[in-house]
PDB file of C-alpha atoms in Angstrom:
ATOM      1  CA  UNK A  25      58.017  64.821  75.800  1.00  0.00           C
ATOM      2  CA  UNK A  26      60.197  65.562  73.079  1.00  0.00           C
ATOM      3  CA  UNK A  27      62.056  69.446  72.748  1.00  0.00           C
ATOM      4  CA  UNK A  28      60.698  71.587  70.386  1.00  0.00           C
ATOM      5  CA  UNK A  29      63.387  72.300  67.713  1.00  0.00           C
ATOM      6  CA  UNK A  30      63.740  76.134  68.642  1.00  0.00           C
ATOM      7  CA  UNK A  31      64.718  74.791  72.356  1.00  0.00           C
ATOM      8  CA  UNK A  32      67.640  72.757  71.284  1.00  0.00           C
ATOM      9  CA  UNK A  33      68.136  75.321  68.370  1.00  0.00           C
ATOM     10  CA  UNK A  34      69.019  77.763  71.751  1.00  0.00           C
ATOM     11  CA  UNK A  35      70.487  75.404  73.449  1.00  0.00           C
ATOM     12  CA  UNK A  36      72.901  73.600  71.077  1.00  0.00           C
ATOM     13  CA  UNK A  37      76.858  74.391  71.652  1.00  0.00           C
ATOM     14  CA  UNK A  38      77.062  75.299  67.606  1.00  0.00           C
ATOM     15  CA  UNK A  39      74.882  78.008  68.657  1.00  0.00           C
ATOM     16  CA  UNK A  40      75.971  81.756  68.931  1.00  0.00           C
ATOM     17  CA  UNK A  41      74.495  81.662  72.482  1.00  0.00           C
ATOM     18  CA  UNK A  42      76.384  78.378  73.388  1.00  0.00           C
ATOM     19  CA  UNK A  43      79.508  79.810  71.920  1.00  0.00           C
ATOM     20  CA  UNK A  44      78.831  82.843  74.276  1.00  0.00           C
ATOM     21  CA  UNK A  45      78.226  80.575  77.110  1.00  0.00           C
ATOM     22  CA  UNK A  46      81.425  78.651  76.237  1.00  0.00           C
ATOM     23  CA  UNK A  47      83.819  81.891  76.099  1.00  0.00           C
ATOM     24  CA  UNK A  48      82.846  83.026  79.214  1.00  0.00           C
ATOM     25  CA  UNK A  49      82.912  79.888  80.982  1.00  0.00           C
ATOM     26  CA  UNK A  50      86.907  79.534  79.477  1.00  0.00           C
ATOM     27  CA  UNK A  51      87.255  83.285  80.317  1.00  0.00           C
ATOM     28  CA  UNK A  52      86.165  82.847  83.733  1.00  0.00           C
ATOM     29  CA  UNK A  53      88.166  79.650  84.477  1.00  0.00           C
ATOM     30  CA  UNK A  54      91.365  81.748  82.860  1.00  0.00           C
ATOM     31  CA  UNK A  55      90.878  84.755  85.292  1.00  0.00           C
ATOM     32  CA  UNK A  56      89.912  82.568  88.684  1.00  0.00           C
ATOM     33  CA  UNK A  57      93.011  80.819  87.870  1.00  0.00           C
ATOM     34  CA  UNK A  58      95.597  83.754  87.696  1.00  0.00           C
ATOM     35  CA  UNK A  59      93.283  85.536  90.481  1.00  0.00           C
ATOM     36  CA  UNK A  60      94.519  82.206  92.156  1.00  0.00           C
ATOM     37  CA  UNK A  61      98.499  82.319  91.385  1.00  0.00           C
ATOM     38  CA  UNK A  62      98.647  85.988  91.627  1.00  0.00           C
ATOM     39  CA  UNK A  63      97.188  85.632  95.149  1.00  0.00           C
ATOM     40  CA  UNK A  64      99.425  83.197  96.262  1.00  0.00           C
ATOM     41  CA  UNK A  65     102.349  85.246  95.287  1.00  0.00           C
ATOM     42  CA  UNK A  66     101.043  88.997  96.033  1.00  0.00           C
ATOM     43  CA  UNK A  67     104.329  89.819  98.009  1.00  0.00           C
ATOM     44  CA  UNK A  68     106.111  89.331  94.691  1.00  0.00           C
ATOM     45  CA  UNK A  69     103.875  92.624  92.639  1.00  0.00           C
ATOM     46  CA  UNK A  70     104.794  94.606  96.188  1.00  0.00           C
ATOM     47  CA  UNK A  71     107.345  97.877  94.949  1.00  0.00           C
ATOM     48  CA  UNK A  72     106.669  99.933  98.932  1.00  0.00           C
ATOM     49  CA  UNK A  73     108.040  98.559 101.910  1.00  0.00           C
ATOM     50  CA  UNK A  74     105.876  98.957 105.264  1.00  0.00           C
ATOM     51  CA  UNK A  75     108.947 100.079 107.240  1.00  0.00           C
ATOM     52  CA  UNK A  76     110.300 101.930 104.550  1.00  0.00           C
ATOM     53  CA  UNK A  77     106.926 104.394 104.505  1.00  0.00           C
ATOM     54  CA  UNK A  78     106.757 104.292 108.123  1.00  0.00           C
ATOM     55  CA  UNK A  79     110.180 105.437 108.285  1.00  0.00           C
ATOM     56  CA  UNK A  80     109.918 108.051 105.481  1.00  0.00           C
ATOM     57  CA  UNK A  81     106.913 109.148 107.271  1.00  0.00           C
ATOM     58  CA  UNK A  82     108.234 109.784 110.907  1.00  0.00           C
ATOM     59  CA  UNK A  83     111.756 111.725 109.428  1.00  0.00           C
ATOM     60  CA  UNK A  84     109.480 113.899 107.152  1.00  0.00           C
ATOM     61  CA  UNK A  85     107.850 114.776 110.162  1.00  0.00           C
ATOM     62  CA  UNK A  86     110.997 114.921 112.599  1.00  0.00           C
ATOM     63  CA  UNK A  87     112.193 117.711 109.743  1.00  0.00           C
ATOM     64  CA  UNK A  88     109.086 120.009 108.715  1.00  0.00           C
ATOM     65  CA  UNK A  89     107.009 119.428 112.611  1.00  0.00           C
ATOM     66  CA  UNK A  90     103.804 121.082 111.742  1.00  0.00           C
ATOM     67  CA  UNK A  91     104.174 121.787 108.056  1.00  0.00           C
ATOM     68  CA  UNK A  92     102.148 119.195 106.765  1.00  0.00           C
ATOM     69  CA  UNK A  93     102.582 120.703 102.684  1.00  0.00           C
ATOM     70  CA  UNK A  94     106.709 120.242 103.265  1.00  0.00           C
ATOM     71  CA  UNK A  95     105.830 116.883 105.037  1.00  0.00           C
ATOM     72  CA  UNK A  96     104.071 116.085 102.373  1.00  0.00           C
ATOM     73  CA  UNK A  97     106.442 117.247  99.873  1.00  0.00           C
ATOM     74  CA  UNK A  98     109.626 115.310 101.695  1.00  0.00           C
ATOM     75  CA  UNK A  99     108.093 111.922 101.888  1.00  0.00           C
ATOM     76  CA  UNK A 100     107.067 112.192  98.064  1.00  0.00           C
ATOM     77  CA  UNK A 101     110.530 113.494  97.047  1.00  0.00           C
ATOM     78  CA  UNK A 102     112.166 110.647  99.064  1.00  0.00           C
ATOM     79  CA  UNK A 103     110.242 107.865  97.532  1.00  0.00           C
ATOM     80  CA  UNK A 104     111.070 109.360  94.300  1.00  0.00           C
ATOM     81  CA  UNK A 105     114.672 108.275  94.510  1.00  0.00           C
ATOM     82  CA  UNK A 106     114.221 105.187  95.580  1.00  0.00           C
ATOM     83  CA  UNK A 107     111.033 104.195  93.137  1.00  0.00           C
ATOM     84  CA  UNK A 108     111.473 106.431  90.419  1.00  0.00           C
ATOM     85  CA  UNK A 109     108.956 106.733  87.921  1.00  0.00           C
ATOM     86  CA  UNK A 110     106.233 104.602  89.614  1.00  0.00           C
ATOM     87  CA  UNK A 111     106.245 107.596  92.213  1.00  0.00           C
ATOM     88  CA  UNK A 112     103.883 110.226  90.780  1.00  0.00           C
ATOM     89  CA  UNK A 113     105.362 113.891  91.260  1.00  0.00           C
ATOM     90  CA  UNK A 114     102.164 115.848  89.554  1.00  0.00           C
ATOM     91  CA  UNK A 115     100.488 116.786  92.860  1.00  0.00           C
ATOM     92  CA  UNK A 116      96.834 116.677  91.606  1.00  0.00           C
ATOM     93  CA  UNK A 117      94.253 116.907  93.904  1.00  0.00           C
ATOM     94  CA  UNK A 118      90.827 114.955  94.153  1.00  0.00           C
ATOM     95  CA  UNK A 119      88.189 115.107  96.175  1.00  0.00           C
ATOM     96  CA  UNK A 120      86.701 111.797  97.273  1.00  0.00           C
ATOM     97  CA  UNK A 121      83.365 110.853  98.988  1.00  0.00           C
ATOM     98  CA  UNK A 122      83.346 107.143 100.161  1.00  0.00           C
ATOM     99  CA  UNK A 123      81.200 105.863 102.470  1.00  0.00           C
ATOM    100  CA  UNK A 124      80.141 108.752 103.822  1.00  0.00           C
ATOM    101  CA  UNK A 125      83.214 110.523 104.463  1.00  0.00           C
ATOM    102  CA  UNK A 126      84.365 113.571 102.460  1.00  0.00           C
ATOM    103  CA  UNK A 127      87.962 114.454 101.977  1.00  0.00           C
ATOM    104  CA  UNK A 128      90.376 115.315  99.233  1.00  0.00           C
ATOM    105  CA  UNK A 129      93.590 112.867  98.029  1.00  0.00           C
ATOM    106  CA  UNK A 130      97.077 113.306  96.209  1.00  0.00           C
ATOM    107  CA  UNK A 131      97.355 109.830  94.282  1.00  0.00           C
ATOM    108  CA  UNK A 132     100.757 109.249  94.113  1.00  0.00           C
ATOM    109  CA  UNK A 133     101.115 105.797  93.306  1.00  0.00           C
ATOM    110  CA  UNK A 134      98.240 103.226  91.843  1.00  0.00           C
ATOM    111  CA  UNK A 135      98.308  99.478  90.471  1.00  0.00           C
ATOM    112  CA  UNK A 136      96.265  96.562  90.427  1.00  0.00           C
ATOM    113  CA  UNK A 137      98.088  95.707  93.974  1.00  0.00           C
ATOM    114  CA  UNK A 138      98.864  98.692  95.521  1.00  0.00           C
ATOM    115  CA  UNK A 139      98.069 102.383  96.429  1.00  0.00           C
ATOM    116  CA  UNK A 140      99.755 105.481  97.739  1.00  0.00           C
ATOM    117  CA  UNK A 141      97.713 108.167  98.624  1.00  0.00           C
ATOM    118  CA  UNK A 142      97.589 111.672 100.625  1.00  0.00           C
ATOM    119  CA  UNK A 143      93.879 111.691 102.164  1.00  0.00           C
ATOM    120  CA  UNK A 144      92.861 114.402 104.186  1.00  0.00           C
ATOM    121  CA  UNK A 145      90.339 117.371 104.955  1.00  0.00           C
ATOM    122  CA  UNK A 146      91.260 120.818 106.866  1.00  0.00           C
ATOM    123  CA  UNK A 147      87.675 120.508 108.509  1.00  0.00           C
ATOM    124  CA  UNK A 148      86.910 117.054 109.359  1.00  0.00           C
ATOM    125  CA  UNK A 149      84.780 114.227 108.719  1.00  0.00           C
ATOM    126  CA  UNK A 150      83.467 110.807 109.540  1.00  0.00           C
ATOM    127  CA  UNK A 151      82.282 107.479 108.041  1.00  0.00           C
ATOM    128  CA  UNK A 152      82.424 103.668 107.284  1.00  0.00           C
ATOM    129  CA  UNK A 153      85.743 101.960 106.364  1.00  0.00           C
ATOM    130  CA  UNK A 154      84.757  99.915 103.800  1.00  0.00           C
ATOM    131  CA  UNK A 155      85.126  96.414 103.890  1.00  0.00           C
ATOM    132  CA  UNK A 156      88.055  95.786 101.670  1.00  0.00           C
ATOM    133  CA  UNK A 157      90.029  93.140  99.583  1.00  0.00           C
ATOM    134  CA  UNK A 158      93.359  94.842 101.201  1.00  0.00           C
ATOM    135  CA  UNK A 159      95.444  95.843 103.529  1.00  0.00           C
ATOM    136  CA  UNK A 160      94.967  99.487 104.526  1.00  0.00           C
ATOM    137  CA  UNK A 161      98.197 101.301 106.645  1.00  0.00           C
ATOM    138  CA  UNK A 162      97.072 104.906 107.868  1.00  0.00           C
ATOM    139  CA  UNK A 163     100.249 106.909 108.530  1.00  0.00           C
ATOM    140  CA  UNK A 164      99.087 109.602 110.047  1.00  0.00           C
ATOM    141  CA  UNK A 165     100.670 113.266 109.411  1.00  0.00           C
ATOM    142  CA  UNK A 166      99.280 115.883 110.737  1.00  0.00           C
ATOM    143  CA  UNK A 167      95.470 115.707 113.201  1.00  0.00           C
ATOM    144  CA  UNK A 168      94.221 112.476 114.795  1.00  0.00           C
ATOM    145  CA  UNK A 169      92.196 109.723 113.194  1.00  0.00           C
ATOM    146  CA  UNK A 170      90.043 107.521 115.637  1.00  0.00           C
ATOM    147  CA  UNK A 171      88.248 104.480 115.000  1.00  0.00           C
ATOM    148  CA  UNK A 172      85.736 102.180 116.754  1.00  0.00           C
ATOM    149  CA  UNK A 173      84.229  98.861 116.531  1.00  0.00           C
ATOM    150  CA  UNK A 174      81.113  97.127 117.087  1.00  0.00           C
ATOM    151  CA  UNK A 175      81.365  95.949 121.302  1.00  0.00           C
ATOM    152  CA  UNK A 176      83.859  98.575 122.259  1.00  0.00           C
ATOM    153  CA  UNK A 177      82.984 101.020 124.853  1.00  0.00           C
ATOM    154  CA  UNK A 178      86.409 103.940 123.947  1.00  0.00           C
ATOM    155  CA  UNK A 179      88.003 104.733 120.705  1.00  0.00           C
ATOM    156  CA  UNK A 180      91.137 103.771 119.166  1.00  0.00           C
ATOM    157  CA  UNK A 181      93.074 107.054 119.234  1.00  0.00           C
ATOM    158  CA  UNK A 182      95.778 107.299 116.603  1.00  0.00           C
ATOM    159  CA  UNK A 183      97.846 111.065 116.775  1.00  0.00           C
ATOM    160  CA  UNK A 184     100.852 111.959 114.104  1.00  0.00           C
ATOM    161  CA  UNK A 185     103.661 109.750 113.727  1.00  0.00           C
ATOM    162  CA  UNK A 186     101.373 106.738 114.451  1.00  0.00           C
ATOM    163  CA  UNK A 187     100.030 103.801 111.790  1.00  0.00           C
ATOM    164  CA  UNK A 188      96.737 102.913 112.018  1.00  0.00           C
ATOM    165  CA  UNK A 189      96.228  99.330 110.443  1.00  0.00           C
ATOM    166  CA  UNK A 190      92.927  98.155 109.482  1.00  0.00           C
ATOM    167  CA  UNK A 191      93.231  94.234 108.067  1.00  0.00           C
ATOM    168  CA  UNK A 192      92.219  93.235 105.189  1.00  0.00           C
ATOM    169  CA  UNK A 193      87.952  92.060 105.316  1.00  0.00           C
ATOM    170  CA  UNK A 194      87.702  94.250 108.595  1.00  0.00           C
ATOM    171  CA  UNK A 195      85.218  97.148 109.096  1.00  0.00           C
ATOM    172  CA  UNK A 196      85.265  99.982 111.366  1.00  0.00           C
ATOM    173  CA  UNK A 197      83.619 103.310 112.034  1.00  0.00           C
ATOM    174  CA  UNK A 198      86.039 106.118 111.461  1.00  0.00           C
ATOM    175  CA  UNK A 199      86.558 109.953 112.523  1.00  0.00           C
ATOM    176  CA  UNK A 200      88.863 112.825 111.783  1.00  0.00           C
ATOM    177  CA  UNK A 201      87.321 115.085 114.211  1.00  0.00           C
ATOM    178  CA  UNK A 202      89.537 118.324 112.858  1.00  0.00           C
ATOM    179  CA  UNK A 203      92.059 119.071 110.276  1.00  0.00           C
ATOM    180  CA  UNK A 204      93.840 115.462 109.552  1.00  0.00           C
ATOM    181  CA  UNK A 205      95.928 114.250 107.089  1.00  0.00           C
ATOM    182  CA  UNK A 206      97.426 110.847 106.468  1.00  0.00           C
ATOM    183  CA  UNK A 207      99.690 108.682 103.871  1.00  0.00           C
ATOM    184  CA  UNK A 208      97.469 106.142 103.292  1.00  0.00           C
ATOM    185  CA  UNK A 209      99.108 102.702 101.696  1.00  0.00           C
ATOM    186  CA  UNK A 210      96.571  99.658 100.796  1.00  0.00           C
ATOM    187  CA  UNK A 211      98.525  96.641  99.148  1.00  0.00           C
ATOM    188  CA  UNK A 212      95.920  93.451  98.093  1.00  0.00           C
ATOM    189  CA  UNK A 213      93.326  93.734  95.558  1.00  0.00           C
ATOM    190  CA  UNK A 214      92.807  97.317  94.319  1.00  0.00           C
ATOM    191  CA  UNK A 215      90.193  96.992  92.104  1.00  0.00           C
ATOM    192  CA  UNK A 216      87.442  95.792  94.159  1.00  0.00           C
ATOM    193  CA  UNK A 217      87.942  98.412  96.356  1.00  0.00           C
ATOM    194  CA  UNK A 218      87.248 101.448  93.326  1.00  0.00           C
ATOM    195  CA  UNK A 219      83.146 100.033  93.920  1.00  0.00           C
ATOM    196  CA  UNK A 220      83.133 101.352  97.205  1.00  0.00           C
ATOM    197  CA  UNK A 221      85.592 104.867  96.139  1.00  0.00           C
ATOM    198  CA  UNK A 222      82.639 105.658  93.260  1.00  0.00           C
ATOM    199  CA  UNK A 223      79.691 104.632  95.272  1.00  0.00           C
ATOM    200  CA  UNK A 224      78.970 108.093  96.879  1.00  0.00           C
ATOM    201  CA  UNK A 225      79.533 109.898  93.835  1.00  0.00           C
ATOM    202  CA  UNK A 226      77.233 107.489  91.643  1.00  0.00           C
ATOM    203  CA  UNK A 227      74.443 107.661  94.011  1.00  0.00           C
ATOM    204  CA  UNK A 228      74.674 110.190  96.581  1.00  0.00           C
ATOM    205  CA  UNK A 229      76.867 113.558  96.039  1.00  0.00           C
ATOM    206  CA  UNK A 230      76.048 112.828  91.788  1.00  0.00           C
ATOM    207  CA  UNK A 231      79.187 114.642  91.271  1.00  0.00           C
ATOM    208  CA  UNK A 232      80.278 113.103  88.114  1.00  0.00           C
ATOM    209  CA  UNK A 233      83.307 115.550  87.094  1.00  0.00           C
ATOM    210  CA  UNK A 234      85.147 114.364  90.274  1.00  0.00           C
ATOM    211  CA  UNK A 235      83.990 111.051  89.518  1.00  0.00           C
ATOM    212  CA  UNK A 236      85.764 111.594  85.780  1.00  0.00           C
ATOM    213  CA  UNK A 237      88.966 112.934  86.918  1.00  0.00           C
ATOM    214  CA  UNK A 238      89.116 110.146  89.567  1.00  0.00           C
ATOM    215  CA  UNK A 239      89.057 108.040  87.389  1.00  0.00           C
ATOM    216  CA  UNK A 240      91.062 109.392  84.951  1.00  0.00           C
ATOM    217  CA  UNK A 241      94.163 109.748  87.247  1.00  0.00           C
ATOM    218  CA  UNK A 242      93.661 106.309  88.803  1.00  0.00           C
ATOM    219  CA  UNK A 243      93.327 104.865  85.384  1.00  0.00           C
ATOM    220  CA  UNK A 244      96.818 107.196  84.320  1.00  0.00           C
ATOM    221  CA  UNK A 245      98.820 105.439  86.952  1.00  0.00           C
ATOM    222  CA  UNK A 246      97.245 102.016  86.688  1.00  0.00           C
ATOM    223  CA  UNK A 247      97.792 101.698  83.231  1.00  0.00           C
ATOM    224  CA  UNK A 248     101.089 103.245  83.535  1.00  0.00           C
ATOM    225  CA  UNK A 249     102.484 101.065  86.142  1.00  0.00           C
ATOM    226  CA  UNK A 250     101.399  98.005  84.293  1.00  0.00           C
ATOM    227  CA  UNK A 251     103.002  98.823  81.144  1.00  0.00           C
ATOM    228  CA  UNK A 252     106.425  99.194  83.549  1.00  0.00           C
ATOM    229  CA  UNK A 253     105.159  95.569  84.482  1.00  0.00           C
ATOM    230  CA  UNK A 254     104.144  96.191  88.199  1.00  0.00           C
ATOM    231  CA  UNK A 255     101.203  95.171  88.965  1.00  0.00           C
TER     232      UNK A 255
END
């Protein structure tokens, strides 16, 4: 049976719909492709070393002990001179609600491969990981994080001056039971993981000026670092 002639009017390529098909068939080719070299060369876009933090880490708190603002203040003062500009002195704090924990964090680095964070809460809380698209390195300042996993009968315990990893696709229950505070480093794919940051704030807590200055000071750094050319 022959098409009618609005059919292959829809269909044909000299269409504005074909034309739409065809630019985002070429766009999406384009962006799996670099999604495919930048993958393959991620360690390249990398500006923080994992020893380097964990070292700045355990001195700040060999130095301040219990003092987890001057901890705070030494590690981000010491990555300044090494990293310069890409280390973000404005200590702004955010909350942040993600999957169903609540804490507050310092964002002092952010690109499209890496984040440097202060997360914490003075009270507590507990929640879901997040199954991410990066590497996630908990250095842990001041309280004690645990974790747990499907099949495991204790927690993993993880007290200051200790790095809790959690691998890249990998999901866990976690817990600050008390006051805990942590510089939190993810290096991979950043922007996958902003779904699951805005998630609770979209559709559970509704609270859209956190959600705005989230994203406004993720967005300041992104950009930012990009225009430096990190990525």
């Amino acid at each position: 049976m022959p098409k009618s002639k609005h059919a292959s009017k829809r269909s044909a390529p000299g269409t504005p719909i074909g034309r739409l098909l065809g630019i985002l068939a070429l766009l999406t080719a384009l962006l799996s492709a670099i999604v495919y070299l930048v993958e393959q060369n991620l360690e390249k876009f990398y500006i923080f070393d994992l020893e380097e933090l964990h070292d700045v880490s355990k001195r700040g708190l060999a130095k301040h002990g219990d003092d987890t603002r001057a901890v705070v203040k030494y590690i981000v003062d010491d990555l300044h001179k090494t990293h310069g500009v890409h280390v973000n002195l404005e200590e702004e704090w955010v909350f942040n609600n993600a999957g169903g924990a609540m804490g507050a964090m310092y964002i002092i680095h952010a690109s499209i491969t890496e984040y440097l964070i202060i997360f914490g809460t003075a009270i507590g809380t507990e929640g879901h990981t997040g199954r991410h698209t990066a590497d996630d390195y908990f250095h842990i300042l001041t309280g004690e994080q645990r974790a747990y996993v499907p099949g495991e009968y204790e927690p993993e315990i993880y007290p200051p001056g200790s790095v809790h990893h959690l691998r890249r696709g990998v999901v866990k229950q976690y817990s600050m039971p008390d006051k805990c505070f942590a510089l939190e480093y993810a290096r991979g794919w950043i922007p996958p993981m902003l779904f699951f940051g805005f998630a609770d704030g979209l559709f559970s807590t509704l609270d859209y000026p956190t959600l705005w200055k989230t994203t406004h000071l993720t967005g300041k750094q992104m950009i930012g670092n990009l225009l430096r050319g990190k990525f």
